[in-house]
mmCIF file of C-alpha atoms in Angstrom:
data_model
loop_
_atom_site.group_PDB
_atom_site.id
_atom_site.type_symbol
_atom_site.label_atom_id
_atom_site.label_comp_id
_atom_site.label_asym_id
_atom_site.label_seq_id
_atom_site.Cartn_x
_atom_site.Cartn_y
_atom_site.Cartn_z
ATOM 1 C CA MET A 1 -9.571 -11.505 17.391
ATOM 2 C CA LYS A 2 -9.999 -13.406 14.031
ATOM 3 C CA ALA A 3 -8.201 -11.892 11.019
ATOM 4 C CA PHE A 4 -6.982 -13.036 7.549
ATOM 5 C CA VAL A 5 -3.258 -12.677 7.842
ATOM 6 C CA VAL A 6 -0.476 -12.942 5.134
ATOM 7 C CA GLU A 7 2.822 -14.099 6.388
ATOM 8 C CA LYS A 8 6.357 -14.079 4.733
ATOM 9 C CA ILE A 9 8.383 -17.199 5.533
ATOM 10 C CA GLY A 10 11.803 -17.082 3.931
ATOM 11 C CA ASP A 11 11.182 -16.124 0.126
ATOM 12 C CA LYS A 12 7.532 -17.514 0.362
ATOM 13 C CA PHE A 13 4.132 -16.070 1.414
ATOM 14 C CA THR A 14 1.490 -17.810 3.178
ATOM 15 C CA SER A 15 -2.111 -16.857 4.192
ATOM 16 C CA SER A 16 -4.680 -18.112 6.665
ATOM 17 C CA ILE A 17 -7.338 -17.208 9.133
ATOM 18 C CA LYS A 18 -5.507 -16.532 12.453
ATOM 19 C CA ASP A 19 -6.272 -15.247 16.051
ATOM 20 C CA VAL A 20 -4.307 -12.071 16.658
ATOM 21 C CA LEU A 21 -4.212 -9.316 19.138
ATOM 22 C CA LYS A 22 -6.962 -6.792 19.208
ATOM 23 C CA PRO A 23 -5.226 -3.504 18.348
ATOM 24 C CA LYS A 24 -5.121 -0.472 20.734
ATOM 25 C CA ILE A 25 -5.494 2.990 19.565
ATOM 26 C CA ILE A 26 -4.022 6.332 20.410
ATOM 27 C CA LYS A 27 -4.964 9.981 19.965
ATOM 28 C CA ASN A 28 -6.794 10.729 16.828
ATOM 29 C CA GLU A 29 -7.476 7.167 16.068
ATOM 30 C CA LEU A 30 -10.636 4.955 15.905
ATOM 31 C CA LEU A 31 -11.136 1.435 16.821
ATOM 32 C CA ILE A 32 -13.844 0.079 14.433
ATOM 33 C CA LYS A 33 -15.856 -3.171 14.880
ATOM 34 C CA VAL A 34 -15.949 -4.481 11.400
ATOM 35 C CA GLU A 35 -19.180 -5.610 10.174
ATOM 36 C CA TYR A 36 -18.523 -6.023 6.334
ATOM 37 C CA SER A 37 -15.583 -5.729 4.326
ATOM 38 C CA SER A 38 -15.161 -6.760 0.463
ATOM 39 C CA LEU A 39 -12.472 -8.365 -1.716
ATOM 40 C CA ASN A 40 -10.754 -6.304 -4.550
ATOM 41 C CA TYR A 41 -8.155 -7.108 -6.984
ATOM 42 C CA LYS A 42 -5.662 -5.171 -4.998
ATOM 43 C CA ASP A 43 -6.574 -7.430 -2.071
ATOM 44 C CA ALA A 44 -5.732 -10.566 -3.911
ATOM 45 C CA LEU A 45 -2.443 -9.079 -4.893
ATOM 46 C CA SER A 46 -1.720 -8.323 -1.299
ATOM 47 C CA SER A 47 -2.598 -11.883 -0.199
ATOM 48 C CA ILE A 48 0.238 -13.201 -2.380
ATOM 49 C CA GLY A 49 2.644 -10.588 -1.251
ATOM 50 C CA HIS A 50 2.830 -8.456 -4.280
ATOM 51 C CA ALA A 51 5.437 -5.699 -3.600
ATOM 52 C CA GLY A 52 3.489 -3.138 -5.402
ATOM 53 C CA VAL A 53 0.753 -3.293 -2.883
ATOM 54 C CA SER A 54 2.205 -4.502 0.587
ATOM 55 C CA ARG A 55 5.695 -4.698 1.949
ATOM 56 C CA ASN A 56 4.932 -5.174 5.610
ATOM 57 C CA PHE A 57 4.456 -8.589 6.949
ATOM 58 C CA PRO A 58 2.736 -10.085 8.822
ATOM 59 C CA HIS A 59 -0.224 -8.135 7.389
ATOM 60 C CA ILE A 60 -4.080 -8.164 7.236
ATOM 61 C CA THR A 61 -5.592 -7.664 4.128
ATOM 62 C CA GLY A 62 -8.745 -5.690 3.232
ATOM 63 C CA ILE A 63 -8.703 -2.132 1.611
ATOM 64 C CA ASP A 64 -12.416 -1.613 2.498
ATOM 65 C CA LEU A 65 -14.357 -1.773 5.622
ATOM 66 C CA ALA A 66 -17.675 -0.620 7.258
ATOM 67 C CA GLY A 67 -18.628 -0.896 10.742
ATOM 68 C CA ILE A 68 -19.321 0.494 14.082
ATOM 69 C CA ILE A 69 -16.872 2.579 16.240
ATOM 70 C CA GLU A 70 -15.909 0.619 19.336
ATOM 71 C CA GLU A 71 -13.671 3.184 20.701
ATOM 72 C CA SER A 72 -12.672 6.800 19.582
ATOM 73 C CA LYS A 73 -9.970 9.054 20.514
ATOM 74 C CA SER A 74 -11.065 11.768 18.055
ATOM 75 C CA PRO A 75 -13.151 14.765 18.921
ATOM 76 C CA PHE A 76 -15.148 14.169 15.442
ATOM 77 C CA PHE A 77 -16.395 10.585 16.166
ATOM 78 C CA LYS A 78 -17.946 8.916 19.096
ATOM 79 C CA LYS A 79 -18.792 5.299 19.994
ATOM 80 C CA GLY A 80 -21.460 3.653 18.257
ATOM 81 C CA GLU A 81 -21.248 5.665 14.952
ATOM 82 C CA LYS A 82 -21.289 3.686 11.770
ATOM 83 C CA VAL A 83 -18.336 4.590 9.511
ATOM 84 C CA VAL A 84 -16.850 3.401 6.147
ATOM 85 C CA VAL A 85 -13.004 3.479 5.212
ATOM 86 C CA THR A 86 -11.655 3.065 1.670
ATOM 87 C CA GLY A 87 -8.212 3.937 0.329
ATOM 88 C CA TYR A 88 -5.318 5.524 1.930
ATOM 89 C CA ASP A 89 -2.855 2.874 3.153
ATOM 90 C CA LEU A 90 -5.782 0.726 4.609
ATOM 91 C CA GLY A 91 -4.952 -2.988 3.766
ATOM 92 C CA MET A 92 -1.921 -2.266 1.909
ATOM 93 C CA ASN A 93 0.922 -1.564 4.635
ATOM 94 C CA THR A 94 -1.421 -0.756 7.311
ATOM 95 C CA ASP A 95 -3.601 -3.701 8.530
ATOM 96 C CA GLY A 96 -6.944 -3.741 6.810
ATOM 97 C CA GLY A 97 -10.554 -4.700 6.971
ATOM 98 C CA HIS A 98 -10.284 -8.431 6.914
ATOM 99 C CA SER A 99 -10.434 -8.650 10.713
ATOM 100 C CA GLU A 100 -13.076 -8.321 13.616
ATOM 101 C CA PHE A 101 -11.566 -5.102 14.730
ATOM 102 C CA CYS A 102 -9.543 -2.535 12.831
ATOM 103 C CA LYS A 103 -7.727 0.738 13.863
ATOM 104 C CA VAL A 104 -7.519 3.673 11.589
ATOM 105 C CA PRO A 105 -6.680 7.183 11.769
ATOM 106 C CA ALA A 106 -9.813 9.305 12.183
ATOM 107 C CA SER A 107 -9.030 11.427 9.201
ATOM 108 C CA TRP A 108 -9.689 8.260 7.162
ATOM 109 C CA ALA A 109 -13.154 7.580 8.092
ATOM 110 C CA ILE A 110 -16.570 8.804 6.896
ATOM 111 C CA LYS A 111 -19.876 8.440 8.538
ATOM 112 C CA ILE A 112 -22.104 6.103 6.497
ATOM 113 C CA PRO A 113 -25.020 7.954 4.934
ATOM 114 C CA ASN A 114 -28.397 7.057 6.500
ATOM 115 C CA SER A 115 -29.687 5.836 3.141
ATOM 116 C CA LEU A 116 -27.013 2.921 3.091
ATOM 117 C CA ASN A 117 -26.368 0.119 5.438
ATOM 118 C CA SER A 118 -22.994 -1.560 5.896
ATOM 119 C CA LYS A 119 -23.639 -4.396 3.383
ATOM 120 C CA GLU A 120 -24.867 -2.087 0.937
ATOM 121 C CA ILE A 121 -21.802 0.371 1.249
ATOM 122 C CA MET A 122 -19.501 -2.678 1.108
ATOM 123 C CA THR A 123 -21.044 -3.956 -2.094
ATOM 124 C CA TYR A 124 -20.089 -0.606 -3.584
ATOM 125 C CA GLY A 125 -16.611 -0.470 -1.671
ATOM 126 C CA THR A 126 -13.509 0.996 -3.461
ATOM 127 C CA ALA A 127 -15.057 -0.298 -6.610
ATOM 128 C CA GLY A 128 -18.206 1.652 -6.258
ATOM 129 C CA LEU A 129 -16.341 4.721 -5.045
ATOM 130 C CA THR A 130 -14.171 4.521 -8.223
ATOM 131 C CA ALA A 131 -17.391 4.143 -10.375
ATOM 132 C CA ALA A 132 -19.011 7.071 -8.771
ATOM 133 C CA LEU A 133 -16.041 9.316 -9.497
ATOM 134 C CA SER A 134 -15.888 8.050 -12.951
ATOM 135 C CA VAL A 135 -19.442 8.728 -13.631
ATOM 136 C CA ASN A 136 -19.281 12.162 -12.033
ATOM 137 C CA GLU A 137 -16.568 13.094 -14.653
ATOM 138 C CA LEU A 138 -18.736 12.041 -17.468
ATOM 139 C CA LEU A 139 -21.578 14.169 -16.004
ATOM 140 C CA LYS A 140 -19.168 17.165 -15.662
ATOM 141 C CA ASN A 141 -18.069 16.807 -19.173
ATOM 142 C CA GLY A 142 -21.540 17.195 -20.645
ATOM 143 C CA LEU A 143 -22.962 13.669 -20.699
ATOM 144 C CA THR A 144 -26.707 13.467 -20.328
ATOM 145 C CA GLU A 145 -29.633 11.015 -20.654
ATOM 146 C CA HIS A 146 -29.255 8.800 -23.756
ATOM 147 C CA SER A 147 -25.650 9.449 -24.149
ATOM 148 C CA LYS A 148 -23.886 6.360 -25.538
ATOM 149 C CA VAL A 149 -21.162 4.858 -23.158
ATOM 150 C CA LEU A 150 -18.821 2.228 -23.632
ATOM 151 C CA ILE A 151 -17.478 0.138 -20.538
ATOM 152 C CA SER A 152 -14.435 -2.205 -20.362
ATOM 153 C CA GLY A 153 -14.091 -4.945 -17.666
ATOM 154 C CA SER A 154 -17.802 -4.749 -17.360
ATOM 155 C CA THR A 155 -18.268 -8.036 -15.195
ATOM 156 C CA GLY A 156 -15.802 -6.837 -12.455
ATOM 157 C CA GLY A 157 -16.420 -4.595 -9.542
ATOM 158 C CA VAL A 158 -15.962 -1.332 -11.158
ATOM 159 C CA GLY A 159 -17.443 -2.156 -14.456
ATOM 160 C CA SER A 160 -20.627 -3.879 -13.300
ATOM 161 C CA LEU A 161 -21.322 -0.966 -10.929
ATOM 162 C CA CYS A 162 -20.822 1.728 -13.789
ATOM 163 C CA VAL A 163 -23.157 -0.426 -15.959
ATOM 164 C CA GLY A 164 -25.733 -0.032 -13.080
ATOM 165 C CA ILE A 165 -25.217 3.606 -12.362
ATOM 166 C CA LEU A 166 -25.299 4.564 -16.062
ATOM 167 C CA ASN A 167 -28.434 2.631 -16.635
ATOM 168 C CA ARG A 168 -30.120 4.319 -13.642
ATOM 169 C CA LEU A 169 -29.054 7.597 -15.286
ATOM 170 C CA ASN A 170 -30.901 6.537 -18.505
ATOM 171 C CA MET A 171 -27.707 6.412 -20.450
ATOM 172 C CA ASN A 172 -27.222 3.853 -23.324
ATOM 173 C CA VAL A 173 -24.362 1.447 -22.011
ATOM 174 C CA THR A 174 -22.454 -1.126 -24.300
ATOM 175 C CA ALA A 175 -20.456 -3.559 -22.242
ATOM 176 C CA ILE A 176 -17.144 -5.123 -23.307
ATOM 177 C CA THR A 177 -16.399 -8.621 -21.791
ATOM 178 C CA THR A 178 -14.193 -11.646 -22.060
ATOM 179 C CA LYS A 179 -16.881 -13.506 -20.337
ATOM 180 C CA ILE A 180 -19.592 -13.466 -23.177
ATOM 181 C CA GLU A 181 -21.363 -16.270 -21.301
ATOM 182 C CA LYS A 182 -22.345 -13.630 -18.674
ATOM 183 C CA LYS A 183 -24.207 -11.660 -21.357
ATOM 184 C CA GLU A 184 -27.604 -12.121 -19.479
ATOM 185 C CA PHE A 185 -26.053 -10.869 -16.208
ATOM 186 C CA LEU A 186 -24.821 -7.659 -18.017
ATOM 187 C CA HIS A 187 -28.231 -7.185 -19.486
ATOM 188 C CA SER A 188 -30.060 -7.704 -16.160
ATOM 189 C CA ILE A 189 -27.987 -5.053 -14.504
ATOM 190 C CA GLY A 190 -28.581 -2.563 -17.250
ATOM 191 C CA ALA A 191 -26.406 -3.083 -20.483
ATOM 192 C CA SER A 192 -28.096 -2.126 -23.654
ATOM 193 C CA GLU A 193 -25.408 -4.139 -25.736
ATOM 194 C CA VAL A 194 -22.967 -6.514 -24.914
ATOM 195 C CA ILE A 195 -19.735 -7.327 -27.146
ATOM 196 C CA SER A 196 -16.793 -9.653 -26.718
ATOM 197 C CA LEU A 197 -13.332 -8.279 -26.357
ATOM 198 C CA GLU A 198 -12.213 -10.031 -29.496
ATOM 199 C CA ASP A 199 -15.018 -8.299 -31.756
ATOM 200 C CA PHE A 200 -13.956 -5.034 -30.004
ATOM 201 C CA MET A 201 -10.442 -5.134 -30.777
ATOM 202 C CA GLN A 202 -10.883 -5.745 -34.530
ATOM 203 C CA ASN A 203 -8.924 -3.190 -36.702
ATOM 204 C CA SER A 204 -6.761 -2.355 -33.627
ATOM 205 C CA SER A 205 -3.880 -1.267 -35.949
ATOM 206 C CA LYS A 206 -5.807 1.668 -37.543
ATOM 207 C CA ALA A 207 -4.798 4.964 -36.298
ATOM 208 C CA MET A 208 -8.488 5.959 -35.900
ATOM 209 C CA LEU A 209 -11.931 4.188 -36.115
ATOM 210 C CA LYS A 210 -15.645 5.134 -36.611
ATOM 211 C CA GLU A 211 -17.234 7.388 -34.089
ATOM 212 C CA GLU A 212 -19.429 5.502 -31.958
ATOM 213 C CA PHE A 213 -19.419 6.517 -28.354
ATOM 214 C CA ASP A 214 -19.835 9.522 -26.418
ATOM 215 C CA ALA A 215 -17.704 8.428 -23.481
ATOM 216 C CA PHE A 216 -15.726 5.373 -22.398
ATOM 217 C CA ILE A 217 -14.984 4.194 -18.818
ATOM 218 C CA ASP A 218 -12.101 1.829 -18.893
ATOM 219 C CA SER A 219 -10.892 -0.146 -15.897
ATOM 220 C CA VAL A 220 -8.359 -2.499 -17.572
ATOM 221 C CA GLY A 221 -5.919 -0.226 -19.416
ATOM 222 C CA GLY A 222 -3.467 -1.329 -22.155
ATOM 223 C CA ASP A 223 -4.731 -1.852 -25.810
ATOM 224 C CA VAL A 224 -8.307 -1.823 -24.649
ATOM 225 C CA LEU A 225 -8.088 1.898 -23.455
ATOM 226 C CA ALA A 226 -6.039 2.566 -26.691
ATOM 227 C CA GLN A 227 -8.921 1.027 -28.942
ATOM 228 C CA GLY A 228 -11.580 2.668 -27.041
ATOM 229 C CA LEU A 229 -10.116 6.172 -27.544
ATOM 230 C CA LYS A 230 -10.189 5.703 -31.187
ATOM 231 C CA LYS A 231 -13.986 5.071 -31.189
ATOM 232 C CA LEU A 232 -15.068 8.172 -29.140
ATOM 233 C CA LYS A 233 -17.155 10.814 -31.033
ATOM 234 C CA TYR A 234 -15.812 14.328 -31.410
ATOM 235 C CA ASP A 235 -15.651 16.021 -27.833
ATOM 236 C CA GLY A 236 -15.770 12.547 -26.302
ATOM 237 C CA VAL A 237 -14.442 11.710 -23.030
ATOM 238 C CA ALA A 238 -12.831 8.838 -21.385
ATOM 239 C CA THR A 239 -11.888 7.759 -17.796
ATOM 240 C CA CYS A 240 -9.236 5.146 -16.687
ATOM 241 C CA CYS A 241 -8.800 3.558 -13.368
ATOM 242 C CA GLY A 242 -7.182 0.103 -13.744
ATOM 243 C CA LEU A 243 -4.355 -1.777 -15.465
ATOM 244 C CA THR A 244 -5.363 -5.410 -15.279
ATOM 245 C CA ALA A 245 -4.670 -5.862 -19.020
ATOM 246 C CA SER A 246 -1.444 -3.717 -18.900
ATOM 247 C CA ALA A 247 -0.009 -0.431 -17.382
ATOM 248 C CA ASP A 248 1.244 0.568 -20.758
ATOM 249 C CA LEU A 249 -0.742 2.863 -23.249
ATOM 250 C CA ASN A 250 0.347 2.564 -26.899
ATOM 251 C CA THR A 251 -1.739 5.053 -28.791
ATOM 252 C CA ASN A 252 -1.408 7.949 -31.050
ATOM 253 C CA VAL A 253 -2.484 11.744 -30.687
ATOM 254 C CA TYR A 254 -5.151 11.591 -33.439
ATOM 255 C CA PRO A 255 -8.207 11.358 -31.101
ATOM 256 C CA PHE A 256 -6.989 14.213 -29.112
ATOM 257 C CA ILE A 257 -6.065 16.677 -31.585
ATOM 258 C CA LEU A 258 -8.670 15.637 -34.480
ATOM 259 C CA ARG A 259 -11.609 14.925 -32.203
ATOM 260 C CA GLY A 260 -10.890 16.770 -29.103
ATOM 261 C CA VAL A 261 -11.072 13.677 -26.983
ATOM 262 C CA ARG A 262 -10.401 13.984 -23.307
ATOM 263 C CA LEU A 263 -8.714 11.145 -21.041
ATOM 264 C CA ILE A 264 -9.289 11.775 -17.363
ATOM 265 C CA GLY A 265 -7.508 9.527 -14.568
ATOM 266 C CA ILE A 266 -9.616 8.403 -11.741
ATOM 267 C CA ASP A 267 -7.974 7.920 -8.101
ATOM 268 C CA SER A 268 -10.090 6.635 -5.325
ATOM 269 C CA VAL A 269 -7.159 6.225 -2.906
ATOM 270 C CA GLU A 270 -5.871 9.668 -2.099
ATOM 271 C CA CYS A 271 -8.421 11.888 -3.294
ATOM 272 C CA LYS A 272 -9.757 14.472 -0.992
ATOM 273 C CA LEU A 273 -12.135 13.369 1.747
ATOM 274 C CA GLU A 274 -14.702 15.978 0.708
ATOM 275 C CA LYS A 275 -14.709 14.332 -2.863
ATOM 276 C CA LYS A 276 -15.231 10.927 -1.309
ATOM 277 C CA GLU A 277 -18.033 12.146 0.946
ATOM 278 C CA ALA A 278 -19.843 13.657 -1.996
ATOM 279 C CA ALA A 279 -19.374 10.467 -4.105
ATOM 280 C CA TRP A 280 -20.882 8.295 -1.099
ATOM 281 C CA GLN A 281 -23.924 10.534 -0.620
ATOM 282 C CA LYS A 282 -24.658 10.025 -4.511
ATOM 283 C CA LEU A 283 -24.202 6.283 -4.050
ATOM 284 C CA GLY A 284 -26.887 6.497 -1.382
ATOM 285 C CA SER A 285 -29.264 8.681 -3.604
ATOM 286 C CA SER A 286 -29.224 9.513 -7.249
ATOM 287 C CA PHE A 287 -26.676 6.659 -8.163
ATOM 288 C CA LYS A 288 -28.087 4.014 -5.747
ATOM 289 C CA LEU A 289 -28.836 0.762 -7.679
ATOM 290 C CA ASP A 290 -31.769 -1.418 -7.327
ATOM 291 C CA CYS A 291 -29.546 -4.318 -8.611
ATOM 292 C CA LEU A 292 -27.127 -4.475 -5.676
ATOM 293 C CA ASN A 293 -28.220 -7.852 -4.666
ATOM 294 C CA GLU A 294 -27.445 -9.163 -8.229
ATOM 295 C CA ILE A 295 -23.989 -7.639 -8.038
ATOM 296 C CA ALA A 296 -23.175 -8.716 -4.608
ATOM 297 C CA ASN A 297 -21.807 -12.099 -3.699
ATOM 298 C CA GLU A 298 -21.810 -12.261 -0.006
ATOM 299 C CA ILE A 299 -18.933 -14.499 1.563
ATOM 300 C CA SER A 300 -17.429 -15.529 4.957
ATOM 301 C CA PHE A 301 -13.702 -15.666 6.034
ATOM 302 C CA ASP A 302 -13.565 -19.395 5.037
ATOM 303 C CA ASP A 303 -14.370 -18.369 1.468
ATOM 304 C CA MET A 304 -11.693 -15.775 0.972
ATOM 305 C CA GLN A 305 -8.889 -17.987 -0.243
ATOM 306 C CA LYS A 306 -11.104 -19.420 -3.050
ATOM 307 C CA VAL A 307 -12.206 -15.953 -4.232
ATOM 308 C CA TYR A 308 -8.751 -14.435 -4.104
ATOM 309 C CA LYS A 309 -7.733 -17.357 -6.681
ATOM 310 C CA GLU A 310 -10.889 -16.312 -8.852
ATOM 311 C CA LEU A 311 -9.797 -12.581 -8.684
ATOM 312 C CA LEU A 312 -6.228 -13.331 -9.771
ATOM 313 C CA ASP A 313 -7.271 -15.725 -12.581
ATOM 314 C CA GLY A 314 -9.670 -13.191 -13.966
ATOM 315 C CA LYS A 315 -12.701 -15.377 -13.214
ATOM 316 C CA ALA A 316 -14.469 -13.050 -10.672
ATOM 317 C CA VAL A 317 -18.025 -11.622 -11.465
ATOM 318 C CA GLY A 318 -19.580 -8.715 -9.734
ATOM 319 C CA ARG A 319 -18.542 -7.718 -6.075
ATOM 320 C CA TYR A 320 -17.589 -10.024 -3.182
ATOM 321 C CA VAL A 321 -18.848 -8.768 0.281
ATOM 322 C CA VAL A 322 -17.284 -10.339 3.164
ATOM 323 C CA LYS A 323 -19.449 -10.742 6.346
ATOM 324 C CA ILE A 324 -17.107 -10.200 9.433
ATOM 325 C CA SER A 325 -19.367 -9.792 12.254
#
């Protein structure tokens, strides 16, 4: 079968499309014929041998996949059913979805809701699951229609999907971006206001800033997250799910003890299967976007190297969906 393989040769890493053996499954495993996968920042790190993501080589990338069960050795799934797999160890130290066939533990798989097809569910992928989990936390913490929400990393996968979902829920979205030339794209998917990162970071040395937003969804971390916390209104809520800017958070306690701000971490990798299933159901119903085609960039195996470079260089926009078969 065809797969995108990363290899370690001496101290260097190389990646290419190769013919490899089709995997064989054992008890409680599934063999999935992959229809679509996606490209994520974590995949890009895996493609260059980043030790924080992948340590086993040769290795097939792809932390997401959607496809049809080719063979099942689980009593809970049967041949021909459509499933989605995201998170766990898929595409990290276990071969991932950038292959024509992929084997996974049956406990990782979720049946695709009838309201979504394989391409749609991979347009969401891990990014969409993370976005849905983030929005769920805002709703659980009291946000309603017309709440004012700030989103960082807004042209990226998580950010752009959050913009779309919150617009569908009639919230007022302010998008932060380093790609101000993509302002029209952000307005087209639902942003009410678009501000540059440079403008957003003004007065960053101050301990507190004017109350502007009911909530903040952050996907980049570092000083951007710290700045957003200072701009939340009393009883505001922030979620964080990424670290492309920095893994460090240099802030103070004032937003928490003077305004009652809450900061909630979002994990889409190891969260309970029931939580994932509920999020996918929402992505197929109340969160489902009309602008998925605007967010999705469909690519082939042959395009992956180029897009990995764009992801690593911070130039990617929207979601990249890989057609496998």
